[in-house]
PDB file of C-alpha atoms in Angstrom:
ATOM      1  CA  UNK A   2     -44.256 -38.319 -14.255  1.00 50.00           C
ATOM      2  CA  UNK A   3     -41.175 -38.863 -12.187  1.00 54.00           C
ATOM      3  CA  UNK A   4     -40.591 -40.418  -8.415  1.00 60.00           C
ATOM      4  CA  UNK A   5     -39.095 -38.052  -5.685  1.00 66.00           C
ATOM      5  CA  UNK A   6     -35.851 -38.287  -4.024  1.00 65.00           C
ATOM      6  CA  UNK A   7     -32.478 -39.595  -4.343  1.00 74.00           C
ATOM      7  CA  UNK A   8     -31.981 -41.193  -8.151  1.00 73.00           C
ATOM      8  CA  UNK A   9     -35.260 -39.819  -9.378  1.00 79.00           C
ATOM      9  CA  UNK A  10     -36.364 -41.423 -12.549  1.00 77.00           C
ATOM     10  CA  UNK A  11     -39.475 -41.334 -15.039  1.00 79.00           C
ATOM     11  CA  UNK A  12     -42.394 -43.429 -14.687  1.00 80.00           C
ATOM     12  CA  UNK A  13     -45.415 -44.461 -17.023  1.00 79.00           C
ATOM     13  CA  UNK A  14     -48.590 -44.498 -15.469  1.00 78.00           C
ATOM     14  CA  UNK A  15     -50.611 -47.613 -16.428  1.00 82.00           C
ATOM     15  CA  UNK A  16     -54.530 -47.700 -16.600  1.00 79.00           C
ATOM     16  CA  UNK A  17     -56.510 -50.567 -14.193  1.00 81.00           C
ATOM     17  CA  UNK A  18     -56.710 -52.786 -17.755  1.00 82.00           C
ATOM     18  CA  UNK A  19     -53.328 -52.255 -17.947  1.00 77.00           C
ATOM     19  CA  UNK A  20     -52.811 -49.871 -20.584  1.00 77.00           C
ATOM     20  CA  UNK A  21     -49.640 -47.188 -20.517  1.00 76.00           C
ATOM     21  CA  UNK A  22     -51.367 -44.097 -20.259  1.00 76.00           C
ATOM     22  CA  UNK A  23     -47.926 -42.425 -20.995  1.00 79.00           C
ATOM     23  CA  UNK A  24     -45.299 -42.411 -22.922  1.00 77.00           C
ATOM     24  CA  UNK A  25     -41.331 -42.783 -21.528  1.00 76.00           C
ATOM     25  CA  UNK A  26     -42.931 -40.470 -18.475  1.00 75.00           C
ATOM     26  CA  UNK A  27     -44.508 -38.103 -20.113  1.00 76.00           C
ATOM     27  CA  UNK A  28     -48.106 -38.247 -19.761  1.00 73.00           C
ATOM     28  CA  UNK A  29     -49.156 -35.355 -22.100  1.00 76.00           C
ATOM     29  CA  UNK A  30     -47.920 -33.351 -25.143  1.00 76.00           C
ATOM     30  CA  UNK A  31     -48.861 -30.181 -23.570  1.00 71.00           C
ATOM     31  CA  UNK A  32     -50.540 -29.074 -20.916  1.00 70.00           C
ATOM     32  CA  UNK A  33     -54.324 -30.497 -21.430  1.00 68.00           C
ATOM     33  CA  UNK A  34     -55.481 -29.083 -17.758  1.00 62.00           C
ATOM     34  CA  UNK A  35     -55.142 -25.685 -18.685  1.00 63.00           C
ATOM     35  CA  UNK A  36     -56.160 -26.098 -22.368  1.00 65.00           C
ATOM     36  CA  UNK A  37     -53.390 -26.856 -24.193  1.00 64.00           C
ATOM     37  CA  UNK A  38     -52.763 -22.706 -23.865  1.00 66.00           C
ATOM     38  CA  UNK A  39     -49.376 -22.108 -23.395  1.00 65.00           C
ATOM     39  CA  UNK A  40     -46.324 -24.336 -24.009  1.00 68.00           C
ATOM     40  CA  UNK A  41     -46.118 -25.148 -28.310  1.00 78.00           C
ATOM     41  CA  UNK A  42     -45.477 -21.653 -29.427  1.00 82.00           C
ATOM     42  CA  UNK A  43     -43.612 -19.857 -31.674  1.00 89.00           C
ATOM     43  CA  UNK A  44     -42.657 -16.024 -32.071  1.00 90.00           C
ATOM     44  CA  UNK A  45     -40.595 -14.865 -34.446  1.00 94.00           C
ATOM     45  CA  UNK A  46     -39.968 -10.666 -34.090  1.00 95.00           C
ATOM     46  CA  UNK A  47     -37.938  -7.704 -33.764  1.00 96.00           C
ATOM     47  CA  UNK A  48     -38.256  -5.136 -31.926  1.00 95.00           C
ATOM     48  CA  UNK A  49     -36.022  -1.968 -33.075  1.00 96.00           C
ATOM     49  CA  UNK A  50     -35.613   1.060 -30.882  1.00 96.00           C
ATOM     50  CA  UNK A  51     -34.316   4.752 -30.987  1.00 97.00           C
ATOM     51  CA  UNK A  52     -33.958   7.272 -27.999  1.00 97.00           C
ATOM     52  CA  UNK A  53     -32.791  10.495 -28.008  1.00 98.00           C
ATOM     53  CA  UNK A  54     -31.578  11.714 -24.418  1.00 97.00           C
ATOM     54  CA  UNK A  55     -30.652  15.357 -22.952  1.00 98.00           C
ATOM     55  CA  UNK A  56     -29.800  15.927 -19.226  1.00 98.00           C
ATOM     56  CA  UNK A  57     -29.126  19.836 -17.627  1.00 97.00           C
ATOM     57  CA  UNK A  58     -28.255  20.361 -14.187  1.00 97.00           C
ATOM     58  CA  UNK A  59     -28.227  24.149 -12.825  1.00 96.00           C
ATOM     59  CA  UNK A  60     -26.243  23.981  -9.078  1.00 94.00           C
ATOM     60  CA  UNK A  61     -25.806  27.628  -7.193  1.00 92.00           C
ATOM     61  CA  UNK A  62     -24.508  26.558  -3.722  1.00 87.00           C
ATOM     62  CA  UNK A  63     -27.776  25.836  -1.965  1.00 93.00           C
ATOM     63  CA  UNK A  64     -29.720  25.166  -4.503  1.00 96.00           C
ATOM     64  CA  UNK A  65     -28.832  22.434  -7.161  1.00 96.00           C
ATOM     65  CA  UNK A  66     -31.636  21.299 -10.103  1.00 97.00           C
ATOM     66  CA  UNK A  67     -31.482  18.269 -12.078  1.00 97.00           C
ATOM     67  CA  UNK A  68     -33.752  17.894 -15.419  1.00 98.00           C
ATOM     68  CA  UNK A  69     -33.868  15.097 -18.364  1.00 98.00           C
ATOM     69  CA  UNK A  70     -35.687  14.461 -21.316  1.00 98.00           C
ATOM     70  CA  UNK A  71     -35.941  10.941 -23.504  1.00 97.00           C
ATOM     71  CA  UNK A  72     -38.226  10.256 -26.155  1.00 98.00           C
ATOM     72  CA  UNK A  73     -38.532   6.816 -27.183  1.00 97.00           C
ATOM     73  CA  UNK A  74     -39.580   5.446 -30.773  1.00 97.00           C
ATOM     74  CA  UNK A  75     -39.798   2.093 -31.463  1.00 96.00           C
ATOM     75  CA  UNK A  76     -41.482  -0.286 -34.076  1.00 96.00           C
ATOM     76  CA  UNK A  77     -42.174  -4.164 -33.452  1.00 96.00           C
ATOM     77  CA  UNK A  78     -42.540  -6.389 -37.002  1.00 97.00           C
ATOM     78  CA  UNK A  79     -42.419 -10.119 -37.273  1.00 95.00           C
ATOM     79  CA  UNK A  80     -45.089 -12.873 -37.063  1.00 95.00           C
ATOM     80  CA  UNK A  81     -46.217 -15.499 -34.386  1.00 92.00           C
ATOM     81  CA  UNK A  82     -48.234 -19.040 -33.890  1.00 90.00           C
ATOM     82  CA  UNK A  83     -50.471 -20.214 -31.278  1.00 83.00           C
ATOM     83  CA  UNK A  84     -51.085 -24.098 -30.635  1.00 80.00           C
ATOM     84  CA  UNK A  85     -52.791 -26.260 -32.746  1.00 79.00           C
ATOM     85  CA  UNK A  86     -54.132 -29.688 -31.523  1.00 80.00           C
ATOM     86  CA  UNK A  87     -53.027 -32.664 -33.567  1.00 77.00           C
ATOM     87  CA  UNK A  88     -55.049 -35.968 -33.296  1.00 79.00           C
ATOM     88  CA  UNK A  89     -53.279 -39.421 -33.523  1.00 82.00           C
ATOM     89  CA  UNK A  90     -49.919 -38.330 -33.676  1.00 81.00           C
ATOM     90  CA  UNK A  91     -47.302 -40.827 -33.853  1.00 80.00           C
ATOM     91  CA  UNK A  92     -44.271 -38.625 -32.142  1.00 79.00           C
ATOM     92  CA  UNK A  93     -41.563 -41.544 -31.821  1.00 78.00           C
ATOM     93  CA  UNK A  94     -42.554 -42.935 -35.067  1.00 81.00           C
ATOM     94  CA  UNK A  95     -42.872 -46.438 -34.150  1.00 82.00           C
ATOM     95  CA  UNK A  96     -45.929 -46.791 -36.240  1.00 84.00           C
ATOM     96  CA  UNK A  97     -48.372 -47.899 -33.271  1.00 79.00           C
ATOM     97  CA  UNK A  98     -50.272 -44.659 -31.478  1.00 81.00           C
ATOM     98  CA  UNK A  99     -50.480 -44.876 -27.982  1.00 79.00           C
ATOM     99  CA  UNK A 100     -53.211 -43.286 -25.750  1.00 78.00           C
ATOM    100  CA  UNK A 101     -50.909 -40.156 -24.912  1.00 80.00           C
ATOM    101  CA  UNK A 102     -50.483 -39.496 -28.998  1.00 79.00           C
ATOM    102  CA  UNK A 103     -53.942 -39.615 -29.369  1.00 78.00           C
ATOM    103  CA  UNK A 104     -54.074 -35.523 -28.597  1.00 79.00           C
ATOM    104  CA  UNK A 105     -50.335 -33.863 -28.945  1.00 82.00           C
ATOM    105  CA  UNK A 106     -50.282 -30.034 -28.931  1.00 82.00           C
ATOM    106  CA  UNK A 107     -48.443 -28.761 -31.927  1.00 83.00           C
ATOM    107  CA  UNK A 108     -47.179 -25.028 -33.151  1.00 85.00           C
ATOM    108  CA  UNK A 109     -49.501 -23.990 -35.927  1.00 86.00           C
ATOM    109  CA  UNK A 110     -47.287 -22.816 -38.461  1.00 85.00           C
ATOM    110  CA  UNK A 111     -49.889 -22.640 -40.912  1.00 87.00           C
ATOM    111  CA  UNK A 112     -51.839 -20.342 -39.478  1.00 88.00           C
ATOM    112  CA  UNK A 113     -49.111 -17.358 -38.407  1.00 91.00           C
ATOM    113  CA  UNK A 114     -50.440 -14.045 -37.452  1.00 93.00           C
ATOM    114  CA  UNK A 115     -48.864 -10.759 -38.272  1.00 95.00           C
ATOM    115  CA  UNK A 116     -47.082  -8.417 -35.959  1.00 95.00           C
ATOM    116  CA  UNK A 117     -47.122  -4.761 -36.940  1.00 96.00           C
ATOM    117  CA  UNK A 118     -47.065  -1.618 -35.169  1.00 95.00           C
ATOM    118  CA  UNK A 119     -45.129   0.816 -33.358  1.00 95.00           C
ATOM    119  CA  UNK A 120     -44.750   2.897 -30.643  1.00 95.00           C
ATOM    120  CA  UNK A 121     -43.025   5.980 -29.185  1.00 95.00           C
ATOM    121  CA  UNK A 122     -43.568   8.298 -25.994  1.00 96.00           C
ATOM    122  CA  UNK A 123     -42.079  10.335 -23.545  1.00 97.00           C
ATOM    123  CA  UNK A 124     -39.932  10.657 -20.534  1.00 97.00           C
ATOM    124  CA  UNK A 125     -38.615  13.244 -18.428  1.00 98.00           C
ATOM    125  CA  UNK A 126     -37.525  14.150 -14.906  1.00 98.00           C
ATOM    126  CA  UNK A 127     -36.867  17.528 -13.016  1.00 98.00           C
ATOM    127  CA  UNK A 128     -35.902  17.518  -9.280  1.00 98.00           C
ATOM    128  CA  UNK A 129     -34.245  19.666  -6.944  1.00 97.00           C
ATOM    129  CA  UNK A 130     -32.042  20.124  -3.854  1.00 96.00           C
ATOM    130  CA  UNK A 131     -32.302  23.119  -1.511  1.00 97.00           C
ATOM    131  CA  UNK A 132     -29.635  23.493   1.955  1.00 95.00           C
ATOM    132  CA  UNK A 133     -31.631  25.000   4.670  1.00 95.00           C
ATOM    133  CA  UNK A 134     -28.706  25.023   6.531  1.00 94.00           C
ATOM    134  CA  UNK A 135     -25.429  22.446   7.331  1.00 90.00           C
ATOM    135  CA  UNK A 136     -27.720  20.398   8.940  1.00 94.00           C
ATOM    136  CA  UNK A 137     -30.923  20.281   7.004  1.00 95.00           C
ATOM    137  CA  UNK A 138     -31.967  20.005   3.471  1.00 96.00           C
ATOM    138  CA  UNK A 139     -34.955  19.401   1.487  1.00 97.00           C
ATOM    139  CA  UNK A 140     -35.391  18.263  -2.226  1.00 97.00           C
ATOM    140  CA  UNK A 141     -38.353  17.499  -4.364  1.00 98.00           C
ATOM    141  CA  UNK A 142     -38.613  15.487  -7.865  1.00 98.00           C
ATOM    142  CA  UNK A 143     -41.343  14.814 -10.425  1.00 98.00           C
ATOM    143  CA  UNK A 144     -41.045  12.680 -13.387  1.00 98.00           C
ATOM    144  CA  UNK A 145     -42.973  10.583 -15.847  1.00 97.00           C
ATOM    145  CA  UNK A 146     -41.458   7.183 -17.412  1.00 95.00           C
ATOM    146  CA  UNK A 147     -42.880   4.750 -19.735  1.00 94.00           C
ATOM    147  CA  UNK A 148     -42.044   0.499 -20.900  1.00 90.00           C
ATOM    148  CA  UNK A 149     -43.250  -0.583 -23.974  1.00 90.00           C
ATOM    149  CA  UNK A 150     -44.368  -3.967 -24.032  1.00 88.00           C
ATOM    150  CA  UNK A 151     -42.974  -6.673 -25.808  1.00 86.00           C
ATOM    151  CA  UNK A 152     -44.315 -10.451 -26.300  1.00 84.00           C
ATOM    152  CA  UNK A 153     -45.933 -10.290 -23.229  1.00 80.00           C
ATOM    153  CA  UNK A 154     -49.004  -8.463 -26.071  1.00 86.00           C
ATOM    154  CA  UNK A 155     -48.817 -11.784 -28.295  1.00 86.00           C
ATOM    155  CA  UNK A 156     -51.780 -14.390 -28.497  1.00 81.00           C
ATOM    156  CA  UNK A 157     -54.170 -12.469 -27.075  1.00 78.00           C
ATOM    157  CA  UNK A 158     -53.884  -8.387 -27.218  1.00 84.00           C
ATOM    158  CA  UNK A 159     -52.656  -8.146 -30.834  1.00 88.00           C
ATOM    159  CA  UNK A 160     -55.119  -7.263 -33.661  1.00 91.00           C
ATOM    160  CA  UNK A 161     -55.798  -9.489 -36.917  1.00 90.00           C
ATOM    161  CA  UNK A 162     -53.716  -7.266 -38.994  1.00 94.00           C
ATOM    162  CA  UNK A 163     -50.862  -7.059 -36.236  1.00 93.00           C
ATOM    163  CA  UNK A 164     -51.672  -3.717 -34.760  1.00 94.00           C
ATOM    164  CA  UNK A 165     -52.170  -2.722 -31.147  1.00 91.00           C
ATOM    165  CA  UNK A 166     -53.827   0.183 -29.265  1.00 87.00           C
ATOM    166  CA  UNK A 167     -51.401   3.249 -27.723  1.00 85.00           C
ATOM    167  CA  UNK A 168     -52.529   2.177 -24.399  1.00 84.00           C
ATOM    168  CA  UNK A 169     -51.739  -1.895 -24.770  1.00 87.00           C
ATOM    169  CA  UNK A 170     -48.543  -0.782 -26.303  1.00 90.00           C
ATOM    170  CA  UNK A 171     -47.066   1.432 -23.795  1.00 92.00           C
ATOM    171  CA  UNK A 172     -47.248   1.383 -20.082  1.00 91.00           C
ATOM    172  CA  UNK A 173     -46.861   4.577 -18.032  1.00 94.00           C
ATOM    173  CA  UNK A 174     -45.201   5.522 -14.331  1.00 95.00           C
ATOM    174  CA  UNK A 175     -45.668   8.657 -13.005  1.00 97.00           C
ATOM    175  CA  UNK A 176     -44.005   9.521  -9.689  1.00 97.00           C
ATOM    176  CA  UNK A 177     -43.593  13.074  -7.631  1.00 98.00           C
ATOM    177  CA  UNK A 178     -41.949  12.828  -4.069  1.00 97.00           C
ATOM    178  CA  UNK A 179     -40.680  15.210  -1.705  1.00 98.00           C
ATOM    179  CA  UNK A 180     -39.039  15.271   1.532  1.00 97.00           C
ATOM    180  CA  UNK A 181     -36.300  16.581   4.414  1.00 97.00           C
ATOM    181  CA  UNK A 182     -33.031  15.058   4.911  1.00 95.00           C
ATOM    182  CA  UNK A 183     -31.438  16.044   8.526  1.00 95.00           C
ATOM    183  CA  UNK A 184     -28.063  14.334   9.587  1.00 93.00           C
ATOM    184  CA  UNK A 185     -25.508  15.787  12.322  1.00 91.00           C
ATOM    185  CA  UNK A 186     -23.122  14.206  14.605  1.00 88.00           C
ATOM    186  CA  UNK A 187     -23.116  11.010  12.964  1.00 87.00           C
ATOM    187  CA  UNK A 188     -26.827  10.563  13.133  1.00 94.00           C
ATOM    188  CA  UNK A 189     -29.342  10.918   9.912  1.00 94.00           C
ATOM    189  CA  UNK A 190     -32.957  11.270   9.769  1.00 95.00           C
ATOM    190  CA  UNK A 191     -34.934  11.381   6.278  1.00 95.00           C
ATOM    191  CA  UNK A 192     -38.010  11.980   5.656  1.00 96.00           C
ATOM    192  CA  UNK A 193     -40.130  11.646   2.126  1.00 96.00           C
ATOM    193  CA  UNK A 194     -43.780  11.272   0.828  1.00 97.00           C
ATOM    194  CA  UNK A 195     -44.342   9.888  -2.697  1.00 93.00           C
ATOM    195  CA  UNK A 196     -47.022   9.519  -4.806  1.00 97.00           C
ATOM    196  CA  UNK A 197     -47.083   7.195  -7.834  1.00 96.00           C
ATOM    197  CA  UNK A 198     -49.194   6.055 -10.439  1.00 94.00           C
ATOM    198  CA  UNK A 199     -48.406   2.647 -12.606  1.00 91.00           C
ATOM    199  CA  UNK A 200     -49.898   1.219 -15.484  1.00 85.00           C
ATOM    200  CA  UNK A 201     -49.204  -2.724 -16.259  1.00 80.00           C
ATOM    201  CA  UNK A 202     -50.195  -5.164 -19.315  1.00 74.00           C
ATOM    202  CA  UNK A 203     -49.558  -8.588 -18.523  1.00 71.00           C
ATOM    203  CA  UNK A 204     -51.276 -12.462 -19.096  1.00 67.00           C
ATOM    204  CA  UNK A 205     -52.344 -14.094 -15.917  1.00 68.00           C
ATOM    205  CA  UNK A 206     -51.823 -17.807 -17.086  1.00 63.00           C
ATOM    206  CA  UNK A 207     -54.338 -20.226 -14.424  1.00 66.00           C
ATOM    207  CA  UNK A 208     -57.022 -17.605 -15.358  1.00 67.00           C
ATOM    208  CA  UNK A 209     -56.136 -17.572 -19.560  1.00 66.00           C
ATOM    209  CA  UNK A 210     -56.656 -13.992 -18.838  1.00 71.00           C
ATOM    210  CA  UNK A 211     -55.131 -10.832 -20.128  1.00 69.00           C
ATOM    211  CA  UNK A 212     -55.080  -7.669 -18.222  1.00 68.00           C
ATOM    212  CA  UNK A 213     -54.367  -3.925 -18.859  1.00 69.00           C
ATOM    213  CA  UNK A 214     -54.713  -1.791 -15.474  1.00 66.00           C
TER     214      UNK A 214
END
């Protein structure tokens, strides 16, 4: 707890008996209105990845195409802890415990869980680029494209023995779009229609909810 403005500085907050309810300012170790869920945490893991890449491009005047390929492989290993709740705590060590060490939120060490698993897809992309004439051209592209998540799949998605599911590990993009590209005298008009498709794994934190859509 801190006062607004010009020369801001902490304040406790005292109860109507006239007890601190807080401690130098700080009124909580952790974040008790949303359970104690997401601030004393530790992750400790690496994430190692390889991928191979090839790109071709055919152009014949008129008509240019443009075509990649990239195959990722990756592997995630390491451990992390979730929160553990302490009870009478004595965090500055001056032997008395005051109302806000009654409850501090601590990393529990003791109770690590194992990350293990890995990953690997692909990517690729063809397009192309066709002159009507000096004025007009169209083009066209597909391609696919992938993210594999990271620690955003901790406390929550990853299995007892560290492992995840293909589809929590890896997101997917897929995109195709075409279009017309006119320009003459200084003036350009473009024209394009897309479609795309996305995949997402996240944590939405007020709700204490993961998603995978």
């Amino acid at each position: 707890v801190q006062s607004m403005g010009r020369d801001s500085r902490l304040l406790n907050v005292v109860d109507a008996s006239g007890v601190s309810r807080s401690q130098n300012g700080l009124y909580a170790y952790g974040t008790p209105f949303w359970g104690d869920c997401c601030i004393t945490r530790s992750y400790d893991v690496r994430y190692d990845v390889n991928a191979p890449y090839v790109a071709l491009t055919f152009d014949s005047g008129k008509l240019s195409i443009d075509g990649s390929l990239r195959y990722d492989m990756g592997d995630a290993r390491g451990n992390y802890s979730g929160t553990a709740i302490a009870q009478n705590l004595d965090v500055n060590g001056d032997g008395v415990i005051q109302p806000v060490e009654q409850r501090v939120a601590t990393v529990d060490t003791a109770n690590a869980r194992p990350v293990d698993y890995d990953w690997n897809y692909l990517s690729y992309s063809l397009g192309g680029n066709y002159l009507i004439n000096d004025d007009l051209g169209a083009f066209a592209r597909v391609s696919r494209g992938a993210r594999a998540n990271a620690d955003r799949l901790l406390f929550g998605v990853i299995r007892d023995d560290g492992s995840v599911t293909s589809d929590e590990a890896v997101n997917v993009v897929r995109q195709t779009e075409a279009g017309l590209k006119w320009r003459r005298d200084g003036l350009s008009l473009f024209a394009t229609a897309f479609a795309a498709r996305t995949q997402e794994q996240n944590f939405e934190v007020t709700s204490q909810r993961f998603f995978n859509r």
